[in-house]
Amino acid sequence: MENTAVVESVETALTEVLEREVSGLTPEVRLFEDLHLDSTSVMEMLMSLEDSMDVAVDPETLDMDDFMTVGTLTAYLQRLLGEGK
């Protein structure tokens, strides 16, 4: 999956979770500080991404460093997509 498609999937998931339009994300956008996510909204976002991207997130292996910015999140999702091949 192209990185642009991954970012679009993240934007769609965030729009659902935050109940407001989220678009134009750049890799530098911070998930907690800029978008005001909390641990519950991160889990909701991951569940939405699992459904839309057909990936499986193992909560036991989650590393908070993967959720610092949109860039680190998309890199994490790309790794998951690579593992699914």
PDB file of N, CA and C in Angstrom:
ATOM      1  N   MET A   1       0.853  -1.178   0.000  1.00  0.00           N
ATOM      2  CA  MET A   1       0.000   0.000   0.000  1.00  0.00           C
ATOM      3  C   MET A   1       0.897   1.239   0.000  1.00  0.00           C
ATOM      4  N   GLU A   2       0.584   2.172  -0.860  1.00  0.00           N
ATOM      5  CA  GLU A   2       1.345   3.419  -0.936  1.00  0.00           C
ATOM      6  C   GLU A   2       1.211   4.204   0.365  1.00  0.00           C
ATOM      7  N   ASN A   3       2.257   4.962   0.700  1.00  0.00           N
ATOM      8  CA  ASN A   3       2.239   5.764   1.919  1.00  0.00           C
ATOM      9  C   ASN A   3       1.070   6.746   1.913  1.00  0.00           C
ATOM     10  N   THR A   4       0.750   7.318   0.734  1.00  0.00           N
ATOM     11  CA  THR A   4      -0.368   8.255   0.641  1.00  0.00           C
ATOM     12  C   THR A   4      -1.669   7.571   1.046  1.00  0.00           C
ATOM     13  N   ALA A   5      -1.850   6.325   0.615  1.00  0.00           N
ATOM     14  CA  ALA A   5      -3.055   5.574   0.968  1.00  0.00           C
ATOM     15  C   ALA A   5      -3.093   5.288   2.468  1.00  0.00           C
ATOM     16  N   VAL A   6      -1.933   5.033   3.055  1.00  0.00           N
ATOM     17  CA  VAL A   6      -1.873   4.796   4.505  1.00  0.00           C
ATOM     18  C   VAL A   6      -2.275   6.067   5.251  1.00  0.00           C
ATOM     19  N   VAL A   7      -1.750   7.201   4.829  1.00  0.00           N
ATOM     20  CA  VAL A   7      -2.099   8.479   5.475  1.00  0.00           C
ATOM     21  C   VAL A   7      -3.597   8.741   5.330  1.00  0.00           C
ATOM     22  N   GLU A   8      -4.154   8.453   4.156  1.00  0.00           N
ATOM     23  CA  GLU A   8      -5.593   8.640   3.958  1.00  0.00           C
ATOM     24  C   GLU A   8      -6.392   7.734   4.892  1.00  0.00           C
ATOM     25  N   SER A   9      -5.931   6.515   5.094  1.00  0.00           N
ATOM     26  CA  SER A   9      -6.600   5.604   6.024  1.00  0.00           C
ATOM     27  C   SER A   9      -6.533   6.143   7.443  1.00  0.00           C
ATOM     28  N   VAL A  10      -5.387   6.704   7.818  1.00  0.00           N
ATOM     29  CA  VAL A  10      -5.228   7.305   9.153  1.00  0.00           C
ATOM     30  C   VAL A  10      -6.178   8.489   9.294  1.00  0.00           C
ATOM     31  N   GLU A  11      -6.265   9.336   8.266  1.00  0.00           N
ATOM     32  CA  GLU A  11      -7.164  10.490   8.315  1.00  0.00           C
ATOM     33  C   GLU A  11      -8.615  10.046   8.483  1.00  0.00           C
ATOM     34  N   THR A  12      -9.013   9.010   7.758  1.00  0.00           N
ATOM     35  CA  THR A  12     -10.384   8.495   7.861  1.00  0.00           C
ATOM     36  C   THR A  12     -10.653   7.953   9.256  1.00  0.00           C
ATOM     37  N   ALA A  13      -9.705   7.179   9.794  1.00  0.00           N
ATOM     38  CA  ALA A  13      -9.867   6.628  11.140  1.00  0.00           C
ATOM     39  C   ALA A  13      -9.945   7.734  12.178  1.00  0.00           C
ATOM     40  N   LEU A  14      -9.096   8.735  12.052  1.00  0.00           N
ATOM     41  CA  LEU A  14      -9.108   9.845  13.010  1.00  0.00           C
ATOM     42  C   LEU A  14     -10.397  10.652  12.909  1.00  0.00           C
ATOM     43  N   THR A  15     -10.907  10.824  11.704  1.00  0.00           N
ATOM     44  CA  THR A  15     -12.172  11.534  11.523  1.00  0.00           C
ATOM     45  C   THR A  15     -13.287  10.803  12.256  1.00  0.00           C
ATOM     46  N   GLU A  16     -13.298   9.474  12.165  1.00  0.00           N
ATOM     47  CA  GLU A  16     -14.305   8.672  12.874  1.00  0.00           C
ATOM     48  C   GLU A  16     -14.145   8.798  14.384  1.00  0.00           C
ATOM     49  N   VAL A  17     -12.922   8.630  14.861  1.00  0.00           N
ATOM     50  CA  VAL A  17     -12.671   8.608  16.309  1.00  0.00           C
ATOM     51  C   VAL A  17     -12.889   9.981  16.938  1.00  0.00           C
ATOM     52  N   LEU A  18     -12.397  11.009  16.286  1.00  0.00           N
ATOM     53  CA  LEU A  18     -12.480  12.355  16.860  1.00  0.00           C
ATOM     54  C   LEU A  18     -13.800  13.052  16.551  1.00  0.00           C
ATOM     55  N   GLU A  19     -14.599  12.445  15.646  1.00  0.00           N
ATOM     56  CA  GLU A  19     -15.891  12.996  15.253  1.00  0.00           C
ATOM     57  C   GLU A  19     -15.770  14.424  14.728  1.00  0.00           C
ATOM     58  N   ARG A  20     -14.698  14.651  13.977  1.00  0.00           N
ATOM     59  CA  ARG A  20     -14.498  15.924  13.271  1.00  0.00           C
ATOM     60  C   ARG A  20     -13.592  15.634  12.084  1.00  0.00           C
ATOM     61  N   GLU A  21     -13.684  16.464  11.073  1.00  0.00           N
ATOM     62  CA  GLU A  21     -12.894  16.252   9.866  1.00  0.00           C
ATOM     63  C   GLU A  21     -11.399  16.374  10.165  1.00  0.00           C
ATOM     64  N   VAL A  22     -10.643  15.377   9.756  1.00  0.00           N
ATOM     65  CA  VAL A  22      -9.192  15.392   9.888  1.00  0.00           C
ATOM     66  C   VAL A  22      -8.625  15.160   8.490  1.00  0.00           C
ATOM     67  N   SER A  23      -7.891  16.152   7.979  1.00  0.00           N
ATOM     68  CA  SER A  23      -7.299  16.008   6.652  1.00  0.00           C
ATOM     69  C   SER A  23      -6.026  16.838   6.580  1.00  0.00           C
ATOM     70  N   GLY A  24      -5.252  16.593   5.526  1.00  0.00           N
ATOM     71  CA  GLY A  24      -4.024  17.349   5.319  1.00  0.00           C
ATOM     72  C   GLY A  24      -2.930  17.045   6.323  1.00  0.00           C
ATOM     73  N   LEU A  25      -2.930  15.820   6.843  1.00  0.00           N
ATOM     74  CA  LEU A  25      -1.912  15.464   7.834  1.00  0.00           C
ATOM     75  C   LEU A  25      -0.527  15.406   7.202  1.00  0.00           C
ATOM     76  N   THR A  26       0.450  15.861   7.945  1.00  0.00           N
ATOM     77  CA  THR A  26       1.845  15.755   7.533  1.00  0.00           C
ATOM     78  C   THR A  26       2.548  14.824   8.523  1.00  0.00           C
ATOM     79  N   PRO A  27       3.701  14.278   8.145  1.00  0.00           N
ATOM     80  CA  PRO A  27       4.407  13.350   9.033  1.00  0.00           C
ATOM     81  C   PRO A  27       4.759  13.945  10.395  1.00  0.00           C
ATOM     82  N   GLU A  28       4.859  15.266  10.484  1.00  0.00           N
ATOM     83  CA  GLU A  28       5.275  15.908  11.734  1.00  0.00           C
ATOM     84  C   GLU A  28       4.142  16.111  12.731  1.00  0.00           C
ATOM     85  N   VAL A  29       2.895  15.928  12.309  1.00  0.00           N
ATOM     86  CA  VAL A  29       1.763  16.154  13.213  1.00  0.00           C
ATOM     87  C   VAL A  29       1.837  15.154  14.369  1.00  0.00           C
ATOM     88  N   ARG A  30       1.798  15.690  15.588  1.00  0.00           N
ATOM     89  CA  ARG A  30       1.882  14.852  16.795  1.00  0.00           C
ATOM     90  C   ARG A  30       0.481  14.387  17.184  1.00  0.00           C
ATOM     91  N   LEU A  31       0.353  13.091  17.429  1.00  0.00           N
ATOM     92  CA  LEU A  31      -0.963  12.516  17.699  1.00  0.00           C
ATOM     93  C   LEU A  31      -1.546  12.985  19.027  1.00  0.00           C
ATOM     94  N   PHE A  32      -0.742  13.051  20.057  1.00  0.00           N
ATOM     95  CA  PHE A  32      -1.265  13.421  21.374  1.00  0.00           C
ATOM     96  C   PHE A  32      -1.320  14.939  21.554  1.00  0.00           C
ATOM     97  N   GLU A  33      -0.248  15.632  21.231  1.00  0.00           N
ATOM     98  CA  GLU A  33      -0.188  17.069  21.473  1.00  0.00           C
ATOM     99  C   GLU A  33      -1.010  17.868  20.469  1.00  0.00           C
ATOM    100  N   ASP A  34      -0.929  17.528  19.175  1.00  0.00           N
ATOM    101  CA  ASP A  34      -1.606  18.317  18.147  1.00  0.00           C
ATOM    102  C   ASP A  34      -3.052  17.878  17.913  1.00  0.00           C
ATOM    103  N   LEU A  35      -3.277  16.563  17.910  1.00  0.00           N
ATOM    104  CA  LEU A  35      -4.622  16.056  17.629  1.00  0.00           C
ATOM    105  C   LEU A  35      -5.399  15.717  18.903  1.00  0.00           C
ATOM    106  N   HIS A  36      -4.725  15.772  20.047  1.00  0.00           N
ATOM    107  CA  HIS A  36      -5.348  15.574  21.362  1.00  0.00           C
ATOM    108  C   HIS A  36      -5.936  14.170  21.537  1.00  0.00           C
ATOM    109  N   LEU A  37      -5.216  13.167  21.032  1.00  0.00           N
ATOM    110  CA  LEU A  37      -5.633  11.790  21.262  1.00  0.00           C
ATOM    111  C   LEU A  37      -5.284  11.381  22.687  1.00  0.00           C
ATOM    112  N   ASP A  38      -6.006  10.412  23.207  1.00  0.00           N
ATOM    113  CA  ASP A  38      -5.644   9.794  24.474  1.00  0.00           C
ATOM    114  C   ASP A  38      -5.557   8.287  24.224  1.00  0.00           C
ATOM    115  N   SER A  39      -5.260   7.528  25.247  1.00  0.00           N
ATOM    116  CA  SER A  39      -5.050   6.095  25.051  1.00  0.00           C
ATOM    117  C   SER A  39      -6.300   5.399  24.506  1.00  0.00           C
ATOM    118  N   THR A  40      -7.472   5.829  24.946  1.00  0.00           N
ATOM    119  CA  THR A  40      -8.714   5.228  24.452  1.00  0.00           C
ATOM    120  C   THR A  40      -8.914   5.536  22.979  1.00  0.00           C
ATOM    121  N   SER A  41      -8.691   6.784  22.583  1.00  0.00           N
ATOM    122  CA  SER A  41      -8.888   7.134  21.171  1.00  0.00           C
ATOM    123  C   SER A  41      -7.847   6.467  20.281  1.00  0.00           C
ATOM    124  N   VAL A  42      -6.654   6.216  20.799  1.00  0.00           N
ATOM    125  CA  VAL A  42      -5.644   5.487  20.021  1.00  0.00           C
ATOM    126  C   VAL A  42      -6.125   4.066  19.762  1.00  0.00           C
ATOM    127  N   MET A  43      -6.688   3.416  20.763  1.00  0.00           N
ATOM    128  CA  MET A  43      -7.189   2.057  20.580  1.00  0.00           C
ATOM    129  C   MET A  43      -8.354   2.031  19.593  1.00  0.00           C
ATOM    130  N   GLU A  44      -9.247   3.009  19.679  1.00  0.00           N
ATOM    131  CA  GLU A  44     -10.358   3.098  18.732  1.00  0.00           C
ATOM    132  C   GLU A  44      -9.835   3.302  17.312  1.00  0.00           C
ATOM    133  N   MET A  45      -8.820   4.158  17.169  1.00  0.00           N
ATOM    134  CA  MET A  45      -8.226   4.410  15.864  1.00  0.00           C
ATOM    135  C   MET A  45      -7.609   3.125  15.320  1.00  0.00           C
ATOM    136  N   LEU A  46      -6.894   2.386  16.165  1.00  0.00           N
ATOM    137  CA  LEU A  46      -6.270   1.139  15.720  1.00  0.00           C
ATOM    138  C   LEU A  46      -7.307   0.114  15.285  1.00  0.00           C
ATOM    139  N   MET A  47      -8.416   0.031  15.993  1.00  0.00           N
ATOM    140  CA  MET A  47      -9.472  -0.906  15.591  1.00  0.00           C
ATOM    141  C   MET A  47     -10.044  -0.518  14.230  1.00  0.00           C
ATOM    142  N   SER A  48     -10.224   0.763  14.015  1.00  0.00           N
ATOM    143  CA  SER A  48     -10.724   1.236  12.726  1.00  0.00           C
ATOM    144  C   SER A  48      -9.725   0.927  11.619  1.00  0.00           C
ATOM    145  N   LEU A  49      -8.434   1.142  11.906  1.00  0.00           N
ATOM    146  CA  LEU A  49      -7.391   0.865  10.904  1.00  0.00           C
ATOM    147  C   LEU A  49      -7.281  -0.630  10.620  1.00  0.00           C
ATOM    148  N   GLU A  50      -7.460  -1.459  11.648  1.00  0.00           N
ATOM    149  CA  GLU A  50      -7.443  -2.911  11.423  1.00  0.00           C
ATOM    150  C   GLU A  50      -8.512  -3.304  10.408  1.00  0.00           C
ATOM    151  N   ASP A  51      -9.696  -2.733  10.562  1.00  0.00           N
ATOM    152  CA  ASP A  51     -10.798  -3.050   9.651  1.00  0.00           C
ATOM    153  C   ASP A  51     -10.543  -2.507   8.242  1.00  0.00           C
ATOM    154  N   SER A  52     -10.136  -1.249   8.159  1.00  0.00           N
ATOM    155  CA  SER A  52     -10.012  -0.616   6.837  1.00  0.00           C
ATOM    156  C   SER A  52      -8.778  -1.067   6.066  1.00  0.00           C
ATOM    157  N   MET A  53      -7.707  -1.418   6.773  1.00  0.00           N
ATOM    158  CA  MET A  53      -6.457  -1.777   6.098  1.00  0.00           C
ATOM    159  C   MET A  53      -6.195  -3.280   6.104  1.00  0.00           C
ATOM    160  N   ASP A  54      -7.057  -4.039   6.778  1.00  0.00           N
ATOM    161  CA  ASP A  54      -6.899  -5.487   6.877  1.00  0.00           C
ATOM    162  C   ASP A  54      -5.542  -5.866   7.465  1.00  0.00           C
ATOM    163  N   VAL A  55      -5.235  -5.245   8.615  1.00  0.00           N
ATOM    164  CA  VAL A  55      -4.024  -5.569   9.367  1.00  0.00           C
ATOM    165  C   VAL A  55      -4.440  -6.020  10.759  1.00  0.00           C
ATOM    166  N   ALA A  56      -3.546  -6.693  11.443  1.00  0.00           N
ATOM    167  CA  ALA A  56      -3.807  -7.136  12.810  1.00  0.00           C
ATOM    168  C   ALA A  56      -2.799  -6.477  13.746  1.00  0.00           C
ATOM    169  N   VAL A  57      -3.307  -5.762  14.731  1.00  0.00           N
ATOM    170  CA  VAL A  57      -2.461  -5.088  15.720  1.00  0.00           C
ATOM    171  C   VAL A  57      -2.458  -5.939  16.980  1.00  0.00           C
ATOM    172  N   ASP A  58      -1.280  -6.301  17.432  1.00  0.00           N
ATOM    173  CA  ASP A  58      -1.138  -7.057  18.667  1.00  0.00           C
ATOM    174  C   ASP A  58      -0.876  -6.066  19.804  1.00  0.00           C
ATOM    175  N   PRO A  59      -1.861  -5.851  20.691  1.00  0.00           N
ATOM    176  CA  PRO A  59      -1.695  -4.878  21.772  1.00  0.00           C
ATOM    177  C   PRO A  59      -0.472  -5.157  22.650  1.00  0.00           C
ATOM    178  N   GLU A  60      -0.050  -6.417  22.729  1.00  0.00           N
ATOM    179  CA  GLU A  60       1.110  -6.782  23.546  1.00  0.00           C
ATOM    180  C   GLU A  60       2.412  -6.202  23.000  1.00  0.00           C
ATOM    181  N   THR A  61       2.446  -5.930  21.697  1.00  0.00           N
ATOM    182  CA  THR A  61       3.689  -5.462  21.079  1.00  0.00           C
ATOM    183  C   THR A  61       3.669  -3.970  20.764  1.00  0.00           C
ATOM    184  N   LEU A  62       2.645  -3.261  21.202  1.00  0.00           N
ATOM    185  CA  LEU A  62       2.572  -1.829  20.903  1.00  0.00           C
ATOM    186  C   LEU A  62       3.692  -1.078  21.608  1.00  0.00           C
ATOM    187  N   ASP A  63       4.301  -0.163  20.879  1.00  0.00           N
ATOM    188  CA  ASP A  63       5.366   0.680  21.406  1.00  0.00           C
ATOM    189  C   ASP A  63       4.908   2.126  21.245  1.00  0.00           C
ATOM    190  N   MET A  64       4.861   2.871  22.325  1.00  0.00           N
ATOM    191  CA  MET A  64       4.369   4.244  22.257  1.00  0.00           C
ATOM    192  C   MET A  64       5.175   5.114  21.299  1.00  0.00           C
ATOM    193  N   ASP A  65       6.411   4.750  21.018  1.00  0.00           N
ATOM    194  CA  ASP A  65       7.203   5.510  20.052  1.00  0.00           C
ATOM    195  C   ASP A  65       6.575   5.479  18.663  1.00  0.00           C
ATOM    196  N   ASP A  66       5.781   4.442  18.369  1.00  0.00           N
ATOM    197  CA  ASP A  66       5.113   4.339  17.076  1.00  0.00           C
ATOM    198  C   ASP A  66       3.927   5.285  16.958  1.00  0.00           C
ATOM    199  N   PHE A  67       3.556   5.919  18.061  1.00  0.00           N
ATOM    200  CA  PHE A  67       2.383   6.788  18.072  1.00  0.00           C
ATOM    201  C   PHE A  67       2.719   8.235  18.420  1.00  0.00           C
ATOM    202  N   MET A  68       3.952   8.602  18.201  1.00  0.00           N
ATOM    203  CA  MET A  68       4.375   9.977  18.491  1.00  0.00           C
ATOM    204  C   MET A  68       3.826  10.952  17.448  1.00  0.00           C
ATOM    205  N   THR A  69       3.977  10.597  16.162  1.00  0.00           N
ATOM    206  CA  THR A  69       3.574  11.481  15.070  1.00  0.00           C
ATOM    207  C   THR A  69       2.854  10.675  13.997  1.00  0.00           C
ATOM    208  N   VAL A  70       2.270  11.373  13.054  1.00  0.00           N
ATOM    209  CA  VAL A  70       1.650  10.698  11.911  1.00  0.00           C
ATOM    210  C   VAL A  70       2.714   9.902  11.160  1.00  0.00           C
ATOM    211  N   GLY A  71       3.920  10.434  11.057  1.00  0.00           N
ATOM    212  CA  GLY A  71       5.012   9.736  10.367  1.00  0.00           C
ATOM    213  C   GLY A  71       5.383   8.429  11.047  1.00  0.00           C
ATOM    214  N   THR A  72       5.486   8.417  12.364  1.00  0.00           N
ATOM    215  CA  THR A  72       5.841   7.176  13.056  1.00  0.00           C
ATOM    216  C   THR A  72       4.693   6.169  12.989  1.00  0.00           C
ATOM    217  N   LEU A  73       3.456   6.665  13.003  1.00  0.00           N
ATOM    218  CA  LEU A  73       2.299   5.777  12.892  1.00  0.00           C
ATOM    219  C   LEU A  73       2.235   5.143  11.500  1.00  0.00           C
ATOM    220  N   THR A  74       2.446   5.931  10.457  1.00  0.00           N
ATOM    221  CA  THR A  74       2.384   5.366   9.105  1.00  0.00           C
ATOM    222  C   THR A  74       3.528   4.375   8.890  1.00  0.00           C
ATOM    223  N   ALA A  75       4.696   4.640   9.474  1.00  0.00           N
ATOM    224  CA  ALA A  75       5.812   3.683   9.368  1.00  0.00           C
ATOM    225  C   ALA A  75       5.438   2.372  10.059  1.00  0.00           C
ATOM    226  N   TYR A  76       4.801   2.469  11.214  1.00  0.00           N
ATOM    227  CA  TYR A  76       4.337   1.282  11.947  1.00  0.00           C
ATOM    228  C   TYR A  76       3.350   0.487  11.100  1.00  0.00           C
ATOM    229  N   LEU A  77       2.381   1.190  10.508  1.00  0.00           N
ATOM    230  CA  LEU A  77       1.379   0.520   9.680  1.00  0.00           C
ATOM    231  C   LEU A  77       2.014  -0.119   8.444  1.00  0.00           C
ATOM    232  N   GLN A  78       2.996   0.557   7.863  1.00  0.00           N
ATOM    233  CA  GLN A  78       3.701  -0.028   6.700  1.00  0.00           C
ATOM    234  C   GLN A  78       4.405  -1.311   7.111  1.00  0.00           C
ATOM    235  N   ARG A  79       4.995  -1.341   8.307  1.00  0.00           N
ATOM    236  CA  ARG A  79       5.630  -2.574   8.797  1.00  0.00           C
ATOM    237  C   ARG A  79       4.612  -3.687   8.948  1.00  0.00           C
ATOM    238  N   LEU A  80       3.435  -3.346   9.506  1.00  0.00           N
ATOM    239  CA  LEU A  80       2.378  -4.353   9.655  1.00  0.00           C
ATOM    240  C   LEU A  80       1.933  -4.889   8.294  1.00  0.00           C
ATOM    241  N   LEU A  81       1.798  -3.998   7.342  1.00  0.00           N
ATOM    242  CA  LEU A  81       1.390  -4.412   5.996  1.00  0.00           C
ATOM    243  C   LEU A  81       2.452  -5.328   5.372  1.00  0.00           C
ATOM    244  N   GLY A  82       3.712  -5.025   5.627  1.00  0.00           N
ATOM    245  CA  GLY A  82       4.805  -5.833   5.106  1.00  0.00           C
ATOM    246  C   GLY A  82       4.822  -7.216   5.715  1.00  0.00           C
ATOM    247  N   GLU A  83       4.465  -7.303   7.003  1.00  0.00           N
ATOM    248  CA  GLU A  83       4.442  -8.595   7.693  1.00  0.00           C
ATOM    249  C   GLU A  83       3.301  -9.471   7.196  1.00  0.00           C
ATOM    250  N   GLY A  84       2.246  -8.832   6.689  1.00  0.00           N
ATOM    251  CA  GLY A  84       1.095  -9.584   6.238  1.00  0.00           C
ATOM    252  C   GLY A  84       1.258 -10.227   4.878  1.00  0.00           C
ATOM    253  N   LYS A  85       2.338  -9.903   4.190  1.00  0.00           N
ATOM    254  CA  LYS A  85       2.566 -10.442   2.836  1.00  0.00           C
ATOM    255  C   LYS A  85       3.017 -11.868   2.878  1.00  0.00           C
TER     256      LYS A  85
END
